[in-house]
Protein backbone atom coordinates (compact mmCIF):
# COMPACT_ATOMS: atom_id res chain seq x y z
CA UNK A 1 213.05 48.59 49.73
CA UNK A 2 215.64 51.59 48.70
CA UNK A 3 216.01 51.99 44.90
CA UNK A 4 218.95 54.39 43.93
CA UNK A 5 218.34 56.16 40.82
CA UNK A 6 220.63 55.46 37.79
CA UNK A 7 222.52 58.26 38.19
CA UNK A 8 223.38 58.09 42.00
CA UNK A 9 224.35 54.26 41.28
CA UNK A 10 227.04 55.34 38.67
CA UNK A 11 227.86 58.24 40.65
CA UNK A 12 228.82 55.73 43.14
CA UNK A 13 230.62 53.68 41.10
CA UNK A 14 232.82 56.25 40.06
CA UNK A 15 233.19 57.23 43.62
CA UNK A 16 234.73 53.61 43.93
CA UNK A 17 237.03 53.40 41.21
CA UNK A 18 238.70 56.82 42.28
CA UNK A 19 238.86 55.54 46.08
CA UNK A 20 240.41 51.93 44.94
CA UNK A 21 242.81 53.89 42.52
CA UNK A 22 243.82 55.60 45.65
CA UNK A 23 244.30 52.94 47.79
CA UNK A 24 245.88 51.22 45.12
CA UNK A 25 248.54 53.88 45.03
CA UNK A 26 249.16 54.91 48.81
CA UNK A 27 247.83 51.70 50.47
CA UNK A 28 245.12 54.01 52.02
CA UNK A 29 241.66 56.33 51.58
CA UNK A 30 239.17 53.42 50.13
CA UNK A 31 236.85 54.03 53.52
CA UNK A 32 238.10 57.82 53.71
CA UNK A 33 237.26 58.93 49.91
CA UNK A 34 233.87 56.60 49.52
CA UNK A 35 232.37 57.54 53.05
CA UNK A 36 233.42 61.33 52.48
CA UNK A 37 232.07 61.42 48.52
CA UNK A 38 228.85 59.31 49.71
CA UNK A 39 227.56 60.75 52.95
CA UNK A 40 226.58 63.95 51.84
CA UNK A 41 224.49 62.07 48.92
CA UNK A 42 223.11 59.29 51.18
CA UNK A 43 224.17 60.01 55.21
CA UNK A 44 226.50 58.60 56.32
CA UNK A 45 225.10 55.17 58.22
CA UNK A 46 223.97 54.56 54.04
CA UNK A 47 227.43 55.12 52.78
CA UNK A 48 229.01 53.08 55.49
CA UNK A 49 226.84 50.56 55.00
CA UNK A 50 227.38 50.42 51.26
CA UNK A 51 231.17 50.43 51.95
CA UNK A 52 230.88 47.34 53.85
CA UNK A 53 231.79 44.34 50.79
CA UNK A 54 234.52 46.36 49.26
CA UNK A 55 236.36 47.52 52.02
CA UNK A 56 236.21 43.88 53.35
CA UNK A 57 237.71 43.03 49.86
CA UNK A 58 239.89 45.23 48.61
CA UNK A 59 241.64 45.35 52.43
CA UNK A 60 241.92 41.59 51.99
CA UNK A 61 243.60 41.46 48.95
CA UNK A 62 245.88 43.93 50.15
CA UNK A 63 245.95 42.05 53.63
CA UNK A 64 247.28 38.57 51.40
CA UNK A 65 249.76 40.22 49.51
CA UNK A 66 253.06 40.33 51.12
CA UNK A 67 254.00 37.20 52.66
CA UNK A 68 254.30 38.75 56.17
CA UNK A 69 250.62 38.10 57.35
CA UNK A 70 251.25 36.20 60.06
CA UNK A 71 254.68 37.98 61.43
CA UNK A 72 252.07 41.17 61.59
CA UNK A 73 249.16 39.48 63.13
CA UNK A 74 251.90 38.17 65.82
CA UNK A 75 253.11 41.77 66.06
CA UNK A 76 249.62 43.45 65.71
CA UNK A 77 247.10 41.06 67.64
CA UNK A 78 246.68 43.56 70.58
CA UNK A 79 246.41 46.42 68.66
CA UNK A 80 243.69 44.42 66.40
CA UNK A 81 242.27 43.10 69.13
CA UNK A 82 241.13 46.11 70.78
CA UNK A 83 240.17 47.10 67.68
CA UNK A 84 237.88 44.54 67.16
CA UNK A 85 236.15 45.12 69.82
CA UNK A 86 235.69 48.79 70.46
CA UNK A 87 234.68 49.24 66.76
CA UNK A 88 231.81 46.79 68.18
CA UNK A 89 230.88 48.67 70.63
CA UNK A 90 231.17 52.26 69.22
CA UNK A 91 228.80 50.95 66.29
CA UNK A 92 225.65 50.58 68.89
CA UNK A 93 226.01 54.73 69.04
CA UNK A 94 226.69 54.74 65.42
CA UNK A 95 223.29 53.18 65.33
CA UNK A 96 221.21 55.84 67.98
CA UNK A 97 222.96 59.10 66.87
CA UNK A 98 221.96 61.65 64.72
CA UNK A 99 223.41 61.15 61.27
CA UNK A 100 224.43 64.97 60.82
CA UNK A 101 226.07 65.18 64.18
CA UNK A 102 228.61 61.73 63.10
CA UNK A 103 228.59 63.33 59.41
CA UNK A 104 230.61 66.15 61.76
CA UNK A 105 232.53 63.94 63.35
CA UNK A 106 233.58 62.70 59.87
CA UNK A 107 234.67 65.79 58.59
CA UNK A 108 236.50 66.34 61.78
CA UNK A 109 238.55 63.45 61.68
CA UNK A 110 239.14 64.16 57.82
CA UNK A 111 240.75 67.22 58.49
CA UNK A 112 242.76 65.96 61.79
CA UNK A 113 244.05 63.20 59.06
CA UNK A 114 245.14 66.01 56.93
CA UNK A 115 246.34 68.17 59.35
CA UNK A 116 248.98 65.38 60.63
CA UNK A 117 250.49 65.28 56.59
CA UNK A 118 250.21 69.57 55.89
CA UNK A 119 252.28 69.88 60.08
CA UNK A 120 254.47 66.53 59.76
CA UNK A 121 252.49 65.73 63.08
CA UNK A 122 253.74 62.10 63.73
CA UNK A 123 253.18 59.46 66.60
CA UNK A 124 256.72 59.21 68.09
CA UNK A 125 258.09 55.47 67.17
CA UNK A 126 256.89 52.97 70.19
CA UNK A 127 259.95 50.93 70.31
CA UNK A 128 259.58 48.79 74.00
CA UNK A 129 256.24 51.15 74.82
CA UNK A 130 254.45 49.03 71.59
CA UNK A 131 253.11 46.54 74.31
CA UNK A 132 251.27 48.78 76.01
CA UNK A 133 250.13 51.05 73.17
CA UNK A 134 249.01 48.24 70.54
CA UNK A 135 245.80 48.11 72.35
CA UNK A 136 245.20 52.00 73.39
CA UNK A 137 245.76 52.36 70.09
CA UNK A 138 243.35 50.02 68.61
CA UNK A 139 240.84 51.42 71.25
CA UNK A 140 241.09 54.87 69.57
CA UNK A 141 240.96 53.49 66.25
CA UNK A 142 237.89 51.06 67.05
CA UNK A 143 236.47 54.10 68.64
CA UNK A 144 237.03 56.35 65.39
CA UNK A 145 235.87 53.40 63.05
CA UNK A 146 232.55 52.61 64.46
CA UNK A 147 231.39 56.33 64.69
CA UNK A 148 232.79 57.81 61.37
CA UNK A 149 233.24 54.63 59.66
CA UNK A 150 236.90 55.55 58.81
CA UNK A 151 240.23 54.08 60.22
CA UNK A 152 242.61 56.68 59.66
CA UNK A 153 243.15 58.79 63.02
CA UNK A 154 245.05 57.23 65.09
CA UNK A 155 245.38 54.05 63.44
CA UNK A 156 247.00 54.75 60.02
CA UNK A 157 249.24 57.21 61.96
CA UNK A 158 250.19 54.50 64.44
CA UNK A 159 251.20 51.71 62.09
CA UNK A 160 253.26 54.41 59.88
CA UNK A 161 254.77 55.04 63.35
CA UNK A 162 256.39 51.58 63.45
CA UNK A 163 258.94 52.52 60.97
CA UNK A 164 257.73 49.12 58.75
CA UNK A 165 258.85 49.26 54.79
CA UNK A 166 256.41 50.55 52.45
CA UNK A 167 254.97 47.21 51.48
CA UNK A 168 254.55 45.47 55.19
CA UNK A 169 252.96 49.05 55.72
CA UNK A 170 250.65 48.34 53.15
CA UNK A 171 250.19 44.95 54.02
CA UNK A 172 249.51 45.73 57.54
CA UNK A 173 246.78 48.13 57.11
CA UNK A 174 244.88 46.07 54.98
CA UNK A 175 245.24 43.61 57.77
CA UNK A 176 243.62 46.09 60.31
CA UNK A 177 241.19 47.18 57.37
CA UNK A 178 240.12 43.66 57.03
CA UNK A 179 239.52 43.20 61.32
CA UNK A 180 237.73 46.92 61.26
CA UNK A 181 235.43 46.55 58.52
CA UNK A 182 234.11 42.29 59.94
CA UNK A 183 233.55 43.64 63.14
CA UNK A 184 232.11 46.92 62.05
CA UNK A 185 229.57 44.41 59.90
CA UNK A 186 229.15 41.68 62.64
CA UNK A 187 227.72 44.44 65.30
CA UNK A 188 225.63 45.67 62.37
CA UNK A 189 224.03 42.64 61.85
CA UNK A 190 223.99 41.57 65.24
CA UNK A 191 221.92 44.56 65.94
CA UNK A 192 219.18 44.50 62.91
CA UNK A 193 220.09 47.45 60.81
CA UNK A 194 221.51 45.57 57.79
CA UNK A 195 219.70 46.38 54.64
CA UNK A 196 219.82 44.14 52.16
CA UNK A 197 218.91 46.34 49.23
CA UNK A 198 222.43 48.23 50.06
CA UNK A 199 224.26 45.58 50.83
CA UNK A 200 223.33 44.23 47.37
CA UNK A 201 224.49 47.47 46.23
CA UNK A 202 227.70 47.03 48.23
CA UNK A 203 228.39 43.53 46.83
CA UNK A 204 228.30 45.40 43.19
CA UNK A 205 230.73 48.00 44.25
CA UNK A 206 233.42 45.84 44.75
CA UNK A 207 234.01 45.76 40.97
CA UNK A 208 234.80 49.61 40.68
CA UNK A 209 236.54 49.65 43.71
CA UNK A 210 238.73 46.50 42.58
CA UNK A 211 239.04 47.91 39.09
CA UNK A 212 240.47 51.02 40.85
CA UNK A 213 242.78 49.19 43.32
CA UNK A 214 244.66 47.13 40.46
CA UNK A 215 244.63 50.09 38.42
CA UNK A 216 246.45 52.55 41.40
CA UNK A 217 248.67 49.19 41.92
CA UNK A 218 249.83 49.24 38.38
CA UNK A 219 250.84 53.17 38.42
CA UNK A 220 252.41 53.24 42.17
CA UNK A 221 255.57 53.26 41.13
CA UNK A 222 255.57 54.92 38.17
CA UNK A 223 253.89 58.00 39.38
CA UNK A 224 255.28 60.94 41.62
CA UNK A 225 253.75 59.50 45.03
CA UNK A 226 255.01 62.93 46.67
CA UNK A 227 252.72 65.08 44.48
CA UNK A 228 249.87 62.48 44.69
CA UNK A 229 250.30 62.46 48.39
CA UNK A 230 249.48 66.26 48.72
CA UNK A 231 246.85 66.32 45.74
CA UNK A 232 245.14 63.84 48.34
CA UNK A 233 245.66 65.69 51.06
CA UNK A 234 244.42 69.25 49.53
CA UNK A 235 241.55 67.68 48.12
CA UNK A 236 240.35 65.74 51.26
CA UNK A 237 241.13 68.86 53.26
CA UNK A 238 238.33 70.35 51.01
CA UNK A 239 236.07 67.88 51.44
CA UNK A 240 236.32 67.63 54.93
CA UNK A 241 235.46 71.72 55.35
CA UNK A 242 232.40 71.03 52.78
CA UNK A 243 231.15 68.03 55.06
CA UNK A 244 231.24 69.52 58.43
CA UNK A 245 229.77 72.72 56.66
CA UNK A 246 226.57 71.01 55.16
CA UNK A 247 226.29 68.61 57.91
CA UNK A 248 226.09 71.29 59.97
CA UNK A 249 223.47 73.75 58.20
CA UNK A 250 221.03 70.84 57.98
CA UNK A 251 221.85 69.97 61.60
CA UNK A 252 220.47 73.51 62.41
């Protein structure tokens, strides 16, 4: 049985009201901000397991909202098809692999994430090839997701590649949230590693984490998103050096 101390449990609270209050405001960085705040306290199979409940929660709500669900799903059901299933698969390495080594490959994709904002790298609009890429796409990102835990490279830069408004942006990567984090818990479960002492723990973080989502909702528009774009960005570039660092002196 794993008892968190006091202390860690609050820490982690806090951890997920400041990564709801971010999604809440750029529609993004629930799974990026929690897994990146909480490996290096727990490892990271701990934190992703802990992030299971309100990612699945906080992605639905924003996967609800909108009114376009099904238009996406029609658009999207390659792309979160081969999701699906490669974040499966990917999650029986997740499983064998040495925690430090994936705590790496965290970091790395952290700073590939922020390295796409800082250079304006973008994934050139699909237009007629969107057939073919939905589900190379979704491979990636189910790839990326079962390993690190995190959805962002390629798949947040994929959808934003689609040219959709803000809010069917939003909308549509809470949608591939929501597929991401049940089959990331599915081939969890399926495969024995599901501790119920965390996941108790992850059924309580979906307070903060909401708390933080309706609170980042609530500012969105009234805040400069520009400036809290690249506050984001500098501070997960930080955190992504500090990860692969310590991950990588207790690798040694």
């Amino acid at each position: 049985m794993i008892m968190l101390p006091i202390e860690l449990i609050i820490y982690t609270a806090l951890v997920y009201i400041l990564a709801g209050f971010v999604k809440g405001v750029v529609g993004v960085g629930l799974p990026t901000i929690s897994l990146s705040l909480l490996a290096l306290v727990l490892g990271l199979k701990e934190a992703i397991l802990i992030l299971l409940v309100p990612s699945l929660i906080t992605n639905l709500v924003q996967a609800l909202a909108g009114g376009r669900l099904y238009e996406l799903t029609k658009r999207l059901w390659l792309f979160l098809l081969s999701l699906c299933l490669l974040t499966w698969f990917s999650t029986g390495v997740l499983i064998i692999a040495d925690g430090n080594l994936l705590t790496i490959g965290l970091g790395v994709v952290l700073l590939l994430y922020c390295a796409s904002y800082f250079f304006k790298i973008k994934i050139p609009v699909p237009g007629k090839k969107e057939k073919w890429l939905n589900p190379l796409m979704g491979a990636l990102t189910g790839v990326s997701t079962g390993l690190t835990g995190t959805f962002v490279v390629p798949g947040t830069l994929y959808l934003q590649s689609m040219q959709l408004n803000r809010h069917i942006l939003v909308q549509s990567m809470g949608l591939s949230g929501s597929i991401a984090t049940i089959s990331l818990g599915v081939s969890l479960g399926e495969r024995g590693v599901l501790n119920h002492d965390l996941i108790i723990i992850s059924c309580a973080m979906t307070i903060p984490a909401l708390i933080g989502m309706a609170l980042g909702t609530k500012v969105r528009s009234k805040i400069d998103e520009g400036l809290f774009r690249r506050l984001f960005f500098v501070s997960l570039s930080a955190i992504g050096i500090w990860i692969i660092t310590s991950a990588s002196i207790n690798l040694n």
